[in-house]
Amino acid sequence: MDAVRVALLREVLAGTEWPAAARRFAGALRASVVPQRGGLLLVGTEAYEPWHLAAHLVDEAAWSGLPELVPTLVRHRARPDDPAHLAVGLGRLEAAGRGATLLVVAPERPEAGLLQRVHDARRAGATVLSLDGGDAEVRGLAHKALTVAEGAGAGVDFDTVQHLVSAAVGENRLPGPRGRRLRDRLTLLADRLTSPPPARW
């Protein structure tokens, strides 16, 4: 979804909780992965693999200059002969510990095996975030959760909220340790060039 469509979506949802809630959740995600210089693991349920969100995070990482946002998609049915970026299976969660961020995307209740792996990763020090459909056990494992329950209203569904989160994840960031990023510098330059000259008395 491009920036214009996201802006229109936010305009439609203005006055609801969703734009602000998505920005808060995106901010928590960014705050977890950027200082660690990556380590984002993205996993869905057996019935729902979050391909779409993974693609949007890759795009946002490129556009925002934050490569740390590129996720590793952890798959339930990964095969050794899959391309490298699609061949990461659930065993990867067993190695998740301090410094890793695990984003669980679960519109329905995950299977017990995934919940146990997420629990183990949290105990090992990983930060767990969930974009979920309201399952209490998933929310209980998450340090930060954003729930999209059935009947959320305002025409909001699970895919819509994923678009809001992915679009917000690169926004409103603080300057990096090397100073302002290129986009910030260009904005400052444009402001200077378009502002009127100072008055001389």
PDB file of C-alpha atoms in Angstrom, residues 99-171:
ATOM      1  CA  GLY A  99      18.423  -8.926  21.759  1.00  0.00           C
ATOM      2  CA  ALA A 100      15.822 -10.651  19.587  1.00  0.00           C
ATOM      3  CA  THR A 101      12.344  -9.270  18.925  1.00  0.00           C
ATOM      4  CA  LEU A 102       9.584 -11.738  18.141  1.00  0.00           C
ATOM      5  CA  LEU A 103       6.484 -10.335  16.425  1.00  0.00           C
ATOM      6  CA  VAL A 104       3.643 -12.849  16.558  1.00  0.00           C
ATOM      7  CA  VAL A 105       0.876 -12.243  14.010  1.00  0.00           C
ATOM      8  CA  ALA A 106      -2.092 -14.347  15.059  1.00  0.00           C
ATOM      9  CA  PRO A 107      -5.607 -13.506  13.884  1.00  0.00           C
ATOM     10  CA  GLU A 108      -6.729 -16.769  15.493  1.00  0.00           C
ATOM     11  CA  ARG A 109      -5.485 -18.802  18.433  1.00  0.00           C
ATOM     12  CA  PRO A 110      -2.060 -20.308  17.642  1.00  0.00           C
ATOM     13  CA  GLU A 111      -1.353 -23.968  18.117  1.00  0.00           C
ATOM     14  CA  ALA A 112       0.131 -25.057  21.446  1.00  0.00           C
ATOM     15  CA  GLY A 113       3.572 -25.776  19.964  1.00  0.00           C
ATOM     16  CA  LEU A 114       3.997 -22.190  18.774  1.00  0.00           C
ATOM     17  CA  LEU A 115       2.801 -20.777  22.086  1.00  0.00           C
ATOM     18  CA  GLN A 116       5.368 -22.901  23.920  1.00  0.00           C
ATOM     19  CA  ARG A 117       8.172 -21.695  21.627  1.00  0.00           C
ATOM     20  CA  VAL A 118       7.133 -18.065  22.137  1.00  0.00           C
ATOM     21  CA  HIS A 119       7.025 -18.629  25.891  1.00  0.00           C
ATOM     22  CA  ASP A 120      10.520 -20.142  25.826  1.00  0.00           C
ATOM     23  CA  ALA A 121      11.869 -17.255  23.726  1.00  0.00           C
ATOM     24  CA  ARG A 122      10.451 -14.740  26.193  1.00  0.00           C
ATOM     25  CA  ARG A 123      12.012 -16.597  29.123  1.00  0.00           C
ATOM     26  CA  ALA A 124      15.343 -16.523  27.272  1.00  0.00           C
ATOM     27  CA  GLY A 125      15.146 -12.728  27.070  1.00  0.00           C
ATOM     28  CA  ALA A 126      13.478 -12.025  23.709  1.00  0.00           C
ATOM     29  CA  THR A 127      11.026  -9.142  23.443  1.00  0.00           C
ATOM     30  CA  VAL A 128       7.626 -10.424  22.330  1.00  0.00           C
ATOM     31  CA  LEU A 129       5.046  -8.306  20.529  1.00  0.00           C
ATOM     32  CA  SER A 130       1.722  -9.547  19.219  1.00  0.00           C
ATOM     33  CA  LEU A 131      -0.676  -8.389  16.558  1.00  0.00           C
ATOM     34  CA  ASP A 132      -3.552 -10.646  17.444  1.00  0.00           C
ATOM     35  CA  GLY A 133      -7.231 -11.398  17.237  1.00  0.00           C
ATOM     36  CA  GLY A 134      -7.802 -11.286  20.979  1.00  0.00           C
ATOM     37  CA  ASP A 135      -6.543 -14.622  22.271  1.00  0.00           C
ATOM     38  CA  ALA A 136      -5.773 -14.161  25.971  1.00  0.00           C
ATOM     39  CA  GLU A 137      -2.774 -16.508  25.983  1.00  0.00           C
ATOM     40  CA  VAL A 138      -1.074 -14.699  23.102  1.00  0.00           C
ATOM     41  CA  ARG A 139      -1.643 -11.339  24.791  1.00  0.00           C
ATOM     42  CA  GLY A 140      -0.329 -12.748  28.051  1.00  0.00           C
ATOM     43  CA  LEU A 141       2.984 -13.659  26.401  1.00  0.00           C
ATOM     44  CA  ALA A 142       3.454 -10.255  24.746  1.00  0.00           C
ATOM     45  CA  HIS A 143       5.314  -7.309  26.209  1.00  0.00           C
ATOM     46  CA  LYS A 144       3.215  -5.124  23.879  1.00  0.00           C
ATOM     47  CA  ALA A 145       0.061  -6.190  22.030  1.00  0.00           C
ATOM     48  CA  LEU A 146      -2.299  -4.723  19.473  1.00  0.00           C
ATOM     49  CA  THR A 147      -5.584  -6.589  19.276  1.00  0.00           C
ATOM     50  CA  VAL A 148      -7.958  -6.549  16.328  1.00  0.00           C
ATOM     51  CA  ALA A 149     -11.000  -8.368  17.615  1.00  0.00           C
ATOM     52  CA  GLU A 150     -13.940  -9.376  15.438  1.00  0.00           C
ATOM     53  CA  GLY A 151     -16.359  -6.498  15.094  1.00  0.00           C
ATOM     54  CA  ALA A 152     -13.618  -3.890  15.652  1.00  0.00           C
ATOM     55  CA  GLY A 153     -15.824  -1.407  13.815  1.00  0.00           C
ATOM     56  CA  ALA A 154     -15.072   1.488  11.468  1.00  0.00           C
ATOM     57  CA  GLY A 155     -14.426  -0.951   8.625  1.00  0.00           C
ATOM     58  CA  VAL A 156     -11.235  -2.119  10.319  1.00  0.00           C
ATOM     59  CA  ASP A 157      -9.973  -5.634   9.765  1.00  0.00           C
ATOM     60  CA  PHE A 158      -6.724  -7.461  10.437  1.00  0.00           C
ATOM     61  CA  ASP A 159      -5.128  -6.541   7.095  1.00  0.00           C
ATOM     62  CA  THR A 160      -6.012  -2.856   7.509  1.00  0.00           C
ATOM     63  CA  VAL A 161      -4.267  -2.692  10.874  1.00  0.00           C
ATOM     64  CA  GLN A 162      -1.177  -4.387   9.432  1.00  0.00           C
ATOM     65  CA  HIS A 163      -1.037  -1.642   6.783  1.00  0.00           C
ATOM     66  CA  LEU A 164      -1.295   1.052   9.465  1.00  0.00           C
ATOM     67  CA  VAL A 165       1.455  -0.536  11.554  1.00  0.00           C
ATOM     68  CA  SER A 166       3.871  -1.113   8.680  1.00  0.00           C
ATOM     69  CA  ALA A 167       3.373   2.448   7.403  1.00  0.00           C
ATOM     70  CA  ALA A 168       3.960   3.915  10.859  1.00  0.00           C
ATOM     71  CA  VAL A 169       6.997   1.872  11.818  1.00  0.00           C
ATOM     72  CA  GLY A 170       9.509   4.140  10.091  1.00  0.00           C
ATOM     73  CA  GLU A 171       7.888   7.425  11.096  1.00  0.00           C
TER      74      GLU A 171
END
